[in-house]
mmCIF file of C-alpha atoms in Angstrom:
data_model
loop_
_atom_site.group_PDB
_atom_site.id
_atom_site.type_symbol
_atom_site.label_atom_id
_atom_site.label_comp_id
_atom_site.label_asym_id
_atom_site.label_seq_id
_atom_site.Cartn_x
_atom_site.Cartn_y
_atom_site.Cartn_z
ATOM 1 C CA UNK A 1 17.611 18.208 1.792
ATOM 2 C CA UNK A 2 20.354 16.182 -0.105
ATOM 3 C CA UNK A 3 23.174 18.293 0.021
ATOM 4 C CA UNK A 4 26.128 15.900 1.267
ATOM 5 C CA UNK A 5 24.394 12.972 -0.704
ATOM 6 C CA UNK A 6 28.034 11.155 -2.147
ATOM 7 C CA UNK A 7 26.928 8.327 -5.124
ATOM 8 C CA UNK A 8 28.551 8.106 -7.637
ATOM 9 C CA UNK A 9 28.144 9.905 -10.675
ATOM 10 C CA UNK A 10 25.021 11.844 -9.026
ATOM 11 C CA UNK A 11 25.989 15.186 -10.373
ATOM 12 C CA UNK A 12 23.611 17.150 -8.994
ATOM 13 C CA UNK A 13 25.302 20.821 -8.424
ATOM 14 C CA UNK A 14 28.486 19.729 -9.709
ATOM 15 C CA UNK A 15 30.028 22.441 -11.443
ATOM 16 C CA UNK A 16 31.188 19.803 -14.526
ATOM 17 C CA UNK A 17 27.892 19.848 -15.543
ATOM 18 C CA UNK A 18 27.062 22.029 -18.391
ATOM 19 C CA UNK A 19 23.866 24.467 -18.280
ATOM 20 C CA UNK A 20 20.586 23.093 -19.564
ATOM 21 C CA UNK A 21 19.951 24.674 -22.979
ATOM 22 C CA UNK A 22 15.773 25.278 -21.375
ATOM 23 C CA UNK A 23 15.983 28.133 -19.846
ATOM 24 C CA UNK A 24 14.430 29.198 -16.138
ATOM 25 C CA UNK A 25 11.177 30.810 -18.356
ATOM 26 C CA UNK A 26 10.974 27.888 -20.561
ATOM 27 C CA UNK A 27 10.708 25.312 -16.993
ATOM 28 C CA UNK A 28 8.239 27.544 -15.610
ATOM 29 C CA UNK A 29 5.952 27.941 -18.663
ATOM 30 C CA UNK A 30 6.198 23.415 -18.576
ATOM 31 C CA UNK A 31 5.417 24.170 -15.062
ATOM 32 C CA UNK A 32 2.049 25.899 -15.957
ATOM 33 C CA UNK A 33 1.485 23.429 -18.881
ATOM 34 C CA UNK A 34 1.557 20.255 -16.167
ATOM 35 C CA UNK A 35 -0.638 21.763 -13.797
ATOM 36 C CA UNK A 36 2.444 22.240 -11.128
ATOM 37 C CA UNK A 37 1.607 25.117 -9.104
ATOM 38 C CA UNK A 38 2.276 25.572 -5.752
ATOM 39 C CA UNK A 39 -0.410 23.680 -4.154
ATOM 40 C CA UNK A 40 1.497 20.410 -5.983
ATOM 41 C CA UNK A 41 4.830 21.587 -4.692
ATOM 42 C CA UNK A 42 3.008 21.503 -1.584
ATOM 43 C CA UNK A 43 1.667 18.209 -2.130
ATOM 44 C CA UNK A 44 5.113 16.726 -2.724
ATOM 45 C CA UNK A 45 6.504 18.227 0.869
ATOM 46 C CA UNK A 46 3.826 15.868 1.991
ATOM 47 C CA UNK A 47 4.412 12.877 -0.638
ATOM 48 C CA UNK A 48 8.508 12.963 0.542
ATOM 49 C CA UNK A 49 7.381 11.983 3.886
ATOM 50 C CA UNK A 50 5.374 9.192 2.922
ATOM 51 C CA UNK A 51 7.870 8.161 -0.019
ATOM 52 C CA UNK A 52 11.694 9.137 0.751
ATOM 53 C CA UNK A 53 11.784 6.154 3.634
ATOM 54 C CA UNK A 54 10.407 3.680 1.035
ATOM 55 C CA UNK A 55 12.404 4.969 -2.237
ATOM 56 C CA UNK A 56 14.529 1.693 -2.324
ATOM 57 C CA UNK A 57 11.387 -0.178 -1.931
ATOM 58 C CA UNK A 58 9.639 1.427 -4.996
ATOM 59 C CA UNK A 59 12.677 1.125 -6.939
ATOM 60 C CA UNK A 60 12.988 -2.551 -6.573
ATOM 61 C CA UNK A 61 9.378 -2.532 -7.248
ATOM 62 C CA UNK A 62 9.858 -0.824 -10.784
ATOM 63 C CA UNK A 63 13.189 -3.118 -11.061
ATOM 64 C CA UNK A 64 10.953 -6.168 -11.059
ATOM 65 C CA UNK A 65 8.703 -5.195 -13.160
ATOM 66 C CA UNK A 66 10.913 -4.142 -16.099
ATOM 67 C CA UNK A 67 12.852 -7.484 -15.243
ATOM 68 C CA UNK A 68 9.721 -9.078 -16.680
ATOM 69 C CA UNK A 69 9.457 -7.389 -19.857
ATOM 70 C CA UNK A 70 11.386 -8.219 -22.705
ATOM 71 C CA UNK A 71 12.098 -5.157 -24.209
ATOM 72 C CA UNK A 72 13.019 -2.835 -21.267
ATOM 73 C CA UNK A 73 15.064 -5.602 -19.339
ATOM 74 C CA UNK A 74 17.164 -5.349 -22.448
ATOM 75 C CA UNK A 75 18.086 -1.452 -21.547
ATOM 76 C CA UNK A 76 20.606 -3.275 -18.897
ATOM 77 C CA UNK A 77 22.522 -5.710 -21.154
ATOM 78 C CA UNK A 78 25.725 -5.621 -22.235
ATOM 79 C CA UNK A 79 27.550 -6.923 -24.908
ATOM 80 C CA UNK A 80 26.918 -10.343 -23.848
ATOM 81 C CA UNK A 81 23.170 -10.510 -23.801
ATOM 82 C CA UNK A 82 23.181 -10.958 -20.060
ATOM 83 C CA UNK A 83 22.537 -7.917 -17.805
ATOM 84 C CA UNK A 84 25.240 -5.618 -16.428
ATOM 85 C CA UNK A 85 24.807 -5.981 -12.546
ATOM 86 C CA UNK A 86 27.383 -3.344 -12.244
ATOM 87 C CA UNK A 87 25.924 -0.559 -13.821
ATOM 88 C CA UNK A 88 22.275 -1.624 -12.974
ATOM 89 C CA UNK A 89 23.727 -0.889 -9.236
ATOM 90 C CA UNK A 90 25.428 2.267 -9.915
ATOM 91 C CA UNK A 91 22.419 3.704 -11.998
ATOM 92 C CA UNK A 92 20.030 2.017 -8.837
ATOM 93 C CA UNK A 93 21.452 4.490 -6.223
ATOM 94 C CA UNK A 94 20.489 7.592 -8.539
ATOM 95 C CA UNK A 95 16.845 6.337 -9.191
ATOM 96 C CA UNK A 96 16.568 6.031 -5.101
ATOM 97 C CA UNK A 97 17.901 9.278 -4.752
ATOM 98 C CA UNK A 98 15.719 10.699 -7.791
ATOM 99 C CA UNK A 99 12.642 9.173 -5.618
ATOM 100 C CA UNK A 100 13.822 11.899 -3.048
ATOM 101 C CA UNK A 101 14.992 14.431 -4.856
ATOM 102 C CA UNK A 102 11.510 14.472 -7.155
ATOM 103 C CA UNK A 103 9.569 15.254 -4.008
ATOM 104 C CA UNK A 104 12.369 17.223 -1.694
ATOM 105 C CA UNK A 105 14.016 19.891 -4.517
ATOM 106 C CA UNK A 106 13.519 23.253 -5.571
ATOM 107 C CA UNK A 107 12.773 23.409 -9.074
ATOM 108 C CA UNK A 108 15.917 25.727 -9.603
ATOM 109 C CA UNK A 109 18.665 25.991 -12.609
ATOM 110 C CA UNK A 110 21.178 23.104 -10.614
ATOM 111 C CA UNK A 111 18.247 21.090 -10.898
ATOM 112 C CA UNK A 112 17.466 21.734 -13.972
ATOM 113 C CA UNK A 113 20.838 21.237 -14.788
ATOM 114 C CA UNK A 114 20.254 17.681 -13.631
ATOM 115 C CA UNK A 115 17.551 16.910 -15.467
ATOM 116 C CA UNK A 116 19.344 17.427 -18.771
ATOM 117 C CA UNK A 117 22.014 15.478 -18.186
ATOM 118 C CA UNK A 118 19.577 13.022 -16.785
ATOM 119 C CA UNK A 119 18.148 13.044 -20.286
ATOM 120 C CA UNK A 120 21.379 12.483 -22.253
ATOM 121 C CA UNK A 121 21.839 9.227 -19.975
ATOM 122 C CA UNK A 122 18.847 7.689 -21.660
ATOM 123 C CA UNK A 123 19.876 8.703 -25.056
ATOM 124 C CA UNK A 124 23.232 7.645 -26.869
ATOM 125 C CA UNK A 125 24.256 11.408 -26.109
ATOM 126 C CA UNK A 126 25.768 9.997 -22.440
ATOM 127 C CA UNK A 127 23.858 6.437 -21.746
ATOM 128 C CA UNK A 128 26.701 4.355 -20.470
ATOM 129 C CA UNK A 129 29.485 7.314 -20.033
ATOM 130 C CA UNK A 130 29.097 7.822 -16.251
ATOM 131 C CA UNK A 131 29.548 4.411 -15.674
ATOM 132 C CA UNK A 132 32.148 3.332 -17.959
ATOM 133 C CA UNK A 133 29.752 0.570 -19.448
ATOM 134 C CA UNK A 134 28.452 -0.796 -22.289
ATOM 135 C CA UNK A 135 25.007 -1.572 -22.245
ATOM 136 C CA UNK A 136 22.707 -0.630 -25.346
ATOM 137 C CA UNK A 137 23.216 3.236 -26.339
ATOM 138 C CA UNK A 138 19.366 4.254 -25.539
ATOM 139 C CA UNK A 139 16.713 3.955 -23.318
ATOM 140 C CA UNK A 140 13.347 3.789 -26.368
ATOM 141 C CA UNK A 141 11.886 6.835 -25.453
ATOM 142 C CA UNK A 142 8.207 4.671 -26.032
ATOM 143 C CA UNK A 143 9.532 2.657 -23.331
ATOM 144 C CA UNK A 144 10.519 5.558 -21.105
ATOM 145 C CA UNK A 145 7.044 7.853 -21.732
ATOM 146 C CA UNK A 146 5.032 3.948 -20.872
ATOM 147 C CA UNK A 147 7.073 3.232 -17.750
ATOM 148 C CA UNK A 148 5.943 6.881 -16.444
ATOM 149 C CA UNK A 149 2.527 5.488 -16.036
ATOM 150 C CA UNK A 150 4.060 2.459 -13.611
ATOM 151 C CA UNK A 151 6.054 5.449 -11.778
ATOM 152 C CA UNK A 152 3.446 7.464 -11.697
ATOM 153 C CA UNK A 153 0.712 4.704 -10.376
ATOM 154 C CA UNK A 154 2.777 2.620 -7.810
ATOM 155 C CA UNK A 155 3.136 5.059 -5.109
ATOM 156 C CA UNK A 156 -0.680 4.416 -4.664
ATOM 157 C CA UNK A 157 -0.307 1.096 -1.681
ATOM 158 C CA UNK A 158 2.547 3.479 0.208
ATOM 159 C CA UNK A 159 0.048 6.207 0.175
ATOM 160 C CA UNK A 160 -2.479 4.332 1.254
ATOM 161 C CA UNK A 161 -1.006 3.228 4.231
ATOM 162 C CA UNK A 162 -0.293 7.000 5.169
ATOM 163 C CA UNK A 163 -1.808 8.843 7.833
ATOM 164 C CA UNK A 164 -3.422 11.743 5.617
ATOM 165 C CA UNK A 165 -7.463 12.049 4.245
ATOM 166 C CA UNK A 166 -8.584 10.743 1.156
ATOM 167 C CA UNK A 167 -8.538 13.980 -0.247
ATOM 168 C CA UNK A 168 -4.855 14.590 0.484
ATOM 169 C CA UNK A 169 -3.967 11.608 -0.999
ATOM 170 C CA UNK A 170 -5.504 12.507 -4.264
ATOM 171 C CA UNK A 171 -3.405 15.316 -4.070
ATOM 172 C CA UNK A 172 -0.528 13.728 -3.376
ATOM 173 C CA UNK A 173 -1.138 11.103 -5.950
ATOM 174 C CA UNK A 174 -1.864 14.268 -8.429
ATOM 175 C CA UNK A 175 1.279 16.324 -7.801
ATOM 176 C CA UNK A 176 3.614 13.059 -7.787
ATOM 177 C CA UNK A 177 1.867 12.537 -11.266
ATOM 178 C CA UNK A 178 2.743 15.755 -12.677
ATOM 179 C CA UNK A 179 6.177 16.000 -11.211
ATOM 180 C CA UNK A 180 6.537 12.944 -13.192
ATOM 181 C CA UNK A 181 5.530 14.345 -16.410
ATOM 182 C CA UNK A 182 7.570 17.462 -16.124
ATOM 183 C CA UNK A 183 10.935 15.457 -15.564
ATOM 184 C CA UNK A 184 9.602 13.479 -18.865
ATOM 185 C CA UNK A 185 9.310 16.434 -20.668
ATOM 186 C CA UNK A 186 12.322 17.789 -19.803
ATOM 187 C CA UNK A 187 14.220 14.576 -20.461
ATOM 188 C CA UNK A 188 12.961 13.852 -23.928
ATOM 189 C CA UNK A 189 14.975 17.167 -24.961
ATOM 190 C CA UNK A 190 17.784 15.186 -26.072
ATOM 191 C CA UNK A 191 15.377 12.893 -28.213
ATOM 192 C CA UNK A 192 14.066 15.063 -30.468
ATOM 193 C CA UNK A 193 14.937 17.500 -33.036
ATOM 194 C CA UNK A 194 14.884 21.733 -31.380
ATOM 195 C CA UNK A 195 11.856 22.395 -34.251
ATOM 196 C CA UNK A 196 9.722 19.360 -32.598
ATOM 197 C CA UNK A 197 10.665 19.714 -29.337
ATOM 198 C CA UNK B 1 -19.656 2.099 -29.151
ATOM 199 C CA UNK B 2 -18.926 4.259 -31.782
ATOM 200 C CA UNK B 3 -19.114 3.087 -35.203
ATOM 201 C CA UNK B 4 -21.389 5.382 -35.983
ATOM 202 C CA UNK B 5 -19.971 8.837 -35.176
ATOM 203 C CA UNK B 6 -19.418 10.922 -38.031
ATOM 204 C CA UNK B 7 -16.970 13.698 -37.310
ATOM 205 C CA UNK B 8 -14.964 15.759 -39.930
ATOM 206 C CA UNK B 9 -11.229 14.308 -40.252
ATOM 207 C CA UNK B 10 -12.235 11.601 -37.511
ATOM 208 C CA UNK B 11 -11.024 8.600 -39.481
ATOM 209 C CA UNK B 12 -11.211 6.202 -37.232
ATOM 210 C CA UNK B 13 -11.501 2.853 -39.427
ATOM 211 C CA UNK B 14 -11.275 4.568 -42.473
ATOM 212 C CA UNK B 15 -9.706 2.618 -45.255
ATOM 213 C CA UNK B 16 -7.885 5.737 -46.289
ATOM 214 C CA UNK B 17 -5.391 5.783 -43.298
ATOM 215 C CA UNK B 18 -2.185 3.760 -43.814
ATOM 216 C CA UNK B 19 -1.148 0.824 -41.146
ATOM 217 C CA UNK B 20 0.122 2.164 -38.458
ATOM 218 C CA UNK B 21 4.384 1.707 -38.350
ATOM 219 C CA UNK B 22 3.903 0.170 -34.844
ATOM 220 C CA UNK B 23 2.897 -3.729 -34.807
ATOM 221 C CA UNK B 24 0.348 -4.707 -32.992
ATOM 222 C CA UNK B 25 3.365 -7.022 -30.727
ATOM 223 C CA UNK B 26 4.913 -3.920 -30.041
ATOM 224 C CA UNK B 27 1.529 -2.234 -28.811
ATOM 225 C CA UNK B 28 1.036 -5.247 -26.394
ATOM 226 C CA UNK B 29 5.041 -4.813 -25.112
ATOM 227 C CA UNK B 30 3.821 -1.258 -24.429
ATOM 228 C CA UNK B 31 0.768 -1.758 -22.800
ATOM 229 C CA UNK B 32 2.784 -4.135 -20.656
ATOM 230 C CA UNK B 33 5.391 -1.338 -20.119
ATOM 231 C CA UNK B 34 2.704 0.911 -19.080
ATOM 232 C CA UNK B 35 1.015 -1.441 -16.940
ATOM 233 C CA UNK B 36 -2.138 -1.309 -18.776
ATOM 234 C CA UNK B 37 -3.481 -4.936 -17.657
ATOM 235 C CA UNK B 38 -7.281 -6.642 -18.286
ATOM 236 C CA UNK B 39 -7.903 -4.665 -14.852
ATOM 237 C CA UNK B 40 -7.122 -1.216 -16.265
ATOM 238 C CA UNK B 41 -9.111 -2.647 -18.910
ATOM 239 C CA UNK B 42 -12.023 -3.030 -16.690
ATOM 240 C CA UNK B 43 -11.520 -0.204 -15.074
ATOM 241 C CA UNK B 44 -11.989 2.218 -18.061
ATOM 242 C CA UNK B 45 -15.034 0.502 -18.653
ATOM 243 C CA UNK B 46 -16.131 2.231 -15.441
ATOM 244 C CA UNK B 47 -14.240 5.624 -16.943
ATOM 245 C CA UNK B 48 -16.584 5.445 -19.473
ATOM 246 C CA UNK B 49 -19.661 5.258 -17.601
ATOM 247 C CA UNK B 50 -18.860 8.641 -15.630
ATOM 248 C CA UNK B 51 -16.364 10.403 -18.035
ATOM 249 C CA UNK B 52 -18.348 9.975 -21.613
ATOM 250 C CA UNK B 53 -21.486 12.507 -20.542
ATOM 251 C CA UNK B 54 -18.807 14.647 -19.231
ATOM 252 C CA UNK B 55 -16.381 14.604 -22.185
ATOM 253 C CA UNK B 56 -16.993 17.850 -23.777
ATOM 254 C CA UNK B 57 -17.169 20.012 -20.001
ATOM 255 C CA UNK B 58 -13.310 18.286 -19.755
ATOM 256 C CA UNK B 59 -12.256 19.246 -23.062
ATOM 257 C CA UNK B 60 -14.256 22.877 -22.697
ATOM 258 C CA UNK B 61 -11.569 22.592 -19.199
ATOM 259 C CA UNK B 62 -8.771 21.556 -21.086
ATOM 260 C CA UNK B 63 -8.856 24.064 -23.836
ATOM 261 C CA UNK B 64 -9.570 26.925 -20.957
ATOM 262 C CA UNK B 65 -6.275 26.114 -19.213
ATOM 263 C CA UNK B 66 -4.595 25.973 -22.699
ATOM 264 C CA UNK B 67 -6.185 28.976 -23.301
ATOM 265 C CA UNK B 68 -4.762 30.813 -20.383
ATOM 266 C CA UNK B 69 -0.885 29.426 -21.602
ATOM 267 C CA UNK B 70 0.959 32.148 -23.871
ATOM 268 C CA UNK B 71 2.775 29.531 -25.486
ATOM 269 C CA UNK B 72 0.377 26.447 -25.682
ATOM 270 C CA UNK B 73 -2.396 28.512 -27.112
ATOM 271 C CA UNK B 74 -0.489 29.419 -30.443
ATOM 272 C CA UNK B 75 -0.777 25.912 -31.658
ATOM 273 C CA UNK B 76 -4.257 27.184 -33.116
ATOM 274 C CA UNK B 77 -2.836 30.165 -34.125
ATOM 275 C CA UNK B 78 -3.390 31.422 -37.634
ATOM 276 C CA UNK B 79 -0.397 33.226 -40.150
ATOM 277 C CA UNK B 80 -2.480 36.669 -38.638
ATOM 278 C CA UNK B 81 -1.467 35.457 -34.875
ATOM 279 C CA UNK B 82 -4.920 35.233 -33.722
ATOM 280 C CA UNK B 83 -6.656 32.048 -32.905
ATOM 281 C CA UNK B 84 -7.903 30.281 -35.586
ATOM 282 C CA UNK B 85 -11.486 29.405 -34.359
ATOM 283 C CA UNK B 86 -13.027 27.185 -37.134
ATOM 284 C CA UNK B 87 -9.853 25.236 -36.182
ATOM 285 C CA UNK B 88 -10.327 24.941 -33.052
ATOM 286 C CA UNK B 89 -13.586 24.025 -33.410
ATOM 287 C CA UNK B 90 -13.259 20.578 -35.885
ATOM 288 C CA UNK B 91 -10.684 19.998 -33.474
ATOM 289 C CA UNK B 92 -12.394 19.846 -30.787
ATOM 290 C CA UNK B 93 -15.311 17.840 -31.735
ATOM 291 C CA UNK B 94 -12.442 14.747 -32.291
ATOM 292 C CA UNK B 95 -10.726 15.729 -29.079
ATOM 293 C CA UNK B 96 -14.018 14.966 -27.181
ATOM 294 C CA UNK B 97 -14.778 11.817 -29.453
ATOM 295 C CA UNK B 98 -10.994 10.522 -28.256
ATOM 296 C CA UNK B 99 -11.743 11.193 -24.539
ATOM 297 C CA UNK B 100 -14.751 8.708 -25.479
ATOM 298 C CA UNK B 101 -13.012 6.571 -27.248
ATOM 299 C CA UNK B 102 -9.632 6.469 -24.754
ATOM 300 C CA UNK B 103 -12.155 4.840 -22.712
ATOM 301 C CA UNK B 104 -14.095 2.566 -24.831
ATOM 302 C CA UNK B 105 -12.113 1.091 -27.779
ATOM 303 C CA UNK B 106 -10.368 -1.955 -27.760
ATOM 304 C CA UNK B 107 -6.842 -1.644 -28.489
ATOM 305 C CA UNK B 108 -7.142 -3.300 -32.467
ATOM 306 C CA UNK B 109 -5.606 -2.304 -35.532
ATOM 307 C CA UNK B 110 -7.732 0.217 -36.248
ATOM 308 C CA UNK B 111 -7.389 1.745 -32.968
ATOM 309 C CA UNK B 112 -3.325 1.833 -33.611
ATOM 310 C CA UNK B 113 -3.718 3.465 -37.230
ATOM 311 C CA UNK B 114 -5.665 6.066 -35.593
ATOM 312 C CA UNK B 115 -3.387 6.997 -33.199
ATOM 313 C CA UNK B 116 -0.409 6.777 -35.179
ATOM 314 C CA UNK B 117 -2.983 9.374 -37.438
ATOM 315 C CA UNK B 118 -3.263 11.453 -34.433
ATOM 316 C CA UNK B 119 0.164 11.375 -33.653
ATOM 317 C CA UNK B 120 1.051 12.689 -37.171
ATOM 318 C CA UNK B 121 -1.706 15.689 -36.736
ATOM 319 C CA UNK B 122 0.030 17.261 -33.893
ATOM 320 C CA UNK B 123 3.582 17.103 -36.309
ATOM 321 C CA UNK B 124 4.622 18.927 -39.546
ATOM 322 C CA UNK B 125 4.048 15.285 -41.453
ATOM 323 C CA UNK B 126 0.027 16.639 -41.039
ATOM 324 C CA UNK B 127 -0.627 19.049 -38.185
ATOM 325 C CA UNK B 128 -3.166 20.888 -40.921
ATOM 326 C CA UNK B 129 -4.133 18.892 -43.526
ATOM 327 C CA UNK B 130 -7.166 17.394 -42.423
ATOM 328 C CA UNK B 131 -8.780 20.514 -41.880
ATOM 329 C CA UNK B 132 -6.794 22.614 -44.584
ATOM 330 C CA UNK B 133 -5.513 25.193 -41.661
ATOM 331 C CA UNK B 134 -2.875 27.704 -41.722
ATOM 332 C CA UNK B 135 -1.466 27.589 -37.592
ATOM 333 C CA UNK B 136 1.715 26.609 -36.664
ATOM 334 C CA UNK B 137 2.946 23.254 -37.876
ATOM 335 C CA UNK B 138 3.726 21.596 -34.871
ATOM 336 C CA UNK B 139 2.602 20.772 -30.912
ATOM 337 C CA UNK B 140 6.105 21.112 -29.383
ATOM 338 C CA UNK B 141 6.501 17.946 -27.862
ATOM 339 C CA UNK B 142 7.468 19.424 -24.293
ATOM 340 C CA UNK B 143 3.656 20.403 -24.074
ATOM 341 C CA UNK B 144 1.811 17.179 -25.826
ATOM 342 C CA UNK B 145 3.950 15.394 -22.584
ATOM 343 C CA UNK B 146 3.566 18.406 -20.381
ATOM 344 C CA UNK B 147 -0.306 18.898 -20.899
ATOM 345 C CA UNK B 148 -0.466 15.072 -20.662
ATOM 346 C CA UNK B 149 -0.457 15.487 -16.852
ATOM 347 C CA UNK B 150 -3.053 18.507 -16.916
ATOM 348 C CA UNK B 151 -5.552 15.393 -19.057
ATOM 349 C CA UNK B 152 -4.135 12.746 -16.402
ATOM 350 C CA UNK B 153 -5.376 14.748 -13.148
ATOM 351 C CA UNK B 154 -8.292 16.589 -13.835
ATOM 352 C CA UNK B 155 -11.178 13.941 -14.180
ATOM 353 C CA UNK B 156 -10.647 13.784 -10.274
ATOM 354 C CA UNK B 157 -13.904 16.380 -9.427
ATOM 355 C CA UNK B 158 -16.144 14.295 -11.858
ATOM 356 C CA UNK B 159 -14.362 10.692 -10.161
ATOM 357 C CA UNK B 160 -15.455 12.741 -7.018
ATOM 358 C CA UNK B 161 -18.841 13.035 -7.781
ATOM 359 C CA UNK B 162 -19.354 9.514 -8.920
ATOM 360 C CA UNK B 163 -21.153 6.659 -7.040
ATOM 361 C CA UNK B 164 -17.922 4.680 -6.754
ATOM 362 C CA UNK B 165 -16.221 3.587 -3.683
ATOM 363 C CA UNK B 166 -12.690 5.445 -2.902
ATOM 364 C CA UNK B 167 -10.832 1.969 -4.334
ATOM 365 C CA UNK B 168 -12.336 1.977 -7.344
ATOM 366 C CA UNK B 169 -12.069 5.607 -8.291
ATOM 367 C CA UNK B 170 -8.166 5.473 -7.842
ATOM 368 C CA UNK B 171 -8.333 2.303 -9.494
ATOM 369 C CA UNK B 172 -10.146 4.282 -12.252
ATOM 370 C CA UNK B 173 -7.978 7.512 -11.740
ATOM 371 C CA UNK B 174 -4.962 4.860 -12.277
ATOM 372 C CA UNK B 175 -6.193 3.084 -15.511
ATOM 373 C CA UNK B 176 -7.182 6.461 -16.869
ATOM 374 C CA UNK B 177 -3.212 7.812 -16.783
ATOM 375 C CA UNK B 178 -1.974 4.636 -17.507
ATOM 376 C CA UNK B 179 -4.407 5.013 -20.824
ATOM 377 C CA UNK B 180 -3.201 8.810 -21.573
ATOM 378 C CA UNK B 181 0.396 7.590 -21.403
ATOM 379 C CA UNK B 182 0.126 5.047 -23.597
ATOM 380 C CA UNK B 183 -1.735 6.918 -26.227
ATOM 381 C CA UNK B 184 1.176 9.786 -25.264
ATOM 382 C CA UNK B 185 4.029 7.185 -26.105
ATOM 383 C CA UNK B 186 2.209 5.819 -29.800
ATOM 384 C CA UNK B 187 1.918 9.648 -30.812
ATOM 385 C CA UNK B 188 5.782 10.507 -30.173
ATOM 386 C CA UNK B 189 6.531 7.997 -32.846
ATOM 387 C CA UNK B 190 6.140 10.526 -35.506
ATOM 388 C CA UNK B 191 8.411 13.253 -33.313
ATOM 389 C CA UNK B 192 11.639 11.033 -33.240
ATOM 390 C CA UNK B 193 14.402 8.874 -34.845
ATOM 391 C CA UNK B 194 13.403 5.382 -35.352
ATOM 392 C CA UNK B 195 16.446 4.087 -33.539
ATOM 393 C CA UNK B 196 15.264 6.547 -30.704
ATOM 394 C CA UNK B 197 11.680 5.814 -29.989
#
């Protein structure tokens, strides 16, 4: 587990961070919605193993490919039109460590803790606040629900090369899937209105 | 293809539904986000052939799990708290026709005033108008993304059973959520500030 893990502004268990306003019963009820039972948190035990030694590699993958698109490149520019190396390094190291942490942590209130405040740093709520920047204020949330498929799909060549069955790695591929969906859902909290949400 | 399919509400084409907000430039910029390319394309071609007979047994599946989810199952809820079944039921014929149509329609016009249609239905803006219902005004968003992953994952068993080789049925599992989350990320338009989505 990620305990000692020092990057900066990777708050996870920090006590500055505020509670989540979803409770423990509201997580689990997403939980059921998503399909997440315990056969996919045992899936993910098996997809860290395959994916924690190549989460730099798959986010330089999903770097590259939002590099190429117009619109979501634009998520990294500052005030100059040209992209903010700076922060798109800070914010790198806690997408490599989400890679792990997605597939390694206990679904309990620090991490859902995380996951909110993971939320407001897409939306204008916190975007550029942890790293003193001053990129645009959100990340679309079209833009962040589409790029879920990419997330969702590319893990698919570093499972193939793994050492499991076909079948496991349609599990795998499965619980990595819906892991992915419940951190959307929980992160589009701060888009929406409470009545919609 | 379905230009002949005459379902109650399912306006698909009709001349009565407004443009769709979302330009068909911005559709293509998601598709790209999503990376929905001419091989997803293809690929759901293949969905089609192996997921269209079987479209009602997934949404019979669906609507089970739902179903068994205290909060997901009020959205058909009448005013007397019990389901409302003649609800359920127009719904249901459409929800089959998309899983159909997810897989067969090109991505025109008509497809994106449809789906900015269906996006409205699951929000206050229409959630009951087309079939003059009472139930609750809104599918919290947390579940349309949530239940998203339950729609994503469980066409594997029919995939199983299908004369495909293992490459192409993840290549059709893949195109299959990629489709989902871009139909997921055109309905959300409706839930959220402009300058948000």
């Amino acid at each position: 587990m990620n305990s000692n893990v020092h990057i900066p502004g990777y708050d996870f268990g920090s006590k500055s961070l505020p509670p989540s306003p979803i409770s423990l019963e509201e997580l689990r009820a997403l939980e059921q919605a998503c399909g997440f039972d315990n056969n996919a948190r045992e899936q993910l035990r098996k997809a860290a193993v395959v994916l924690a030694p190549h989460a730099e590699d798959l986010v330089d993958k999903w770097r590259s490919i939002i590099a190429q698109h117009a619109e979501m490149k634009q998520v990294f520019f500052g005030p100059d039109g040209q992209p903010d190396e700076t922060y798109k390094a800070a914010v790198k190291k806690r997408f490599v460590q989400w890679v792990i942490d997605a597939c390694e942590r206990e679904h309990d209130q620090a991490w859902l803790d995380y996951q909110q405040e993971i939320g407001k740093r897409h939306t204008p709520a916190k975007k550029n606040q942890t790293d003193a920047a001053h990129t645009g204020d959100v990340v679309p949330l079209r833009y962040l629900i589409a790029f879920s498929a990419v997330v969702s799909t590319t893990i698919r060549p570093i499972l193939d090369d793994a050492e499991y069955s076909t079948f496991e790695k349609a599990e795998i591929q499965d619980a990595w899937t819906k892991s992915m969906l419940l951190h959307l859902a929980l992160w589009t909290q701060p888009y929406v209105a409470a009545c919609l949400w």
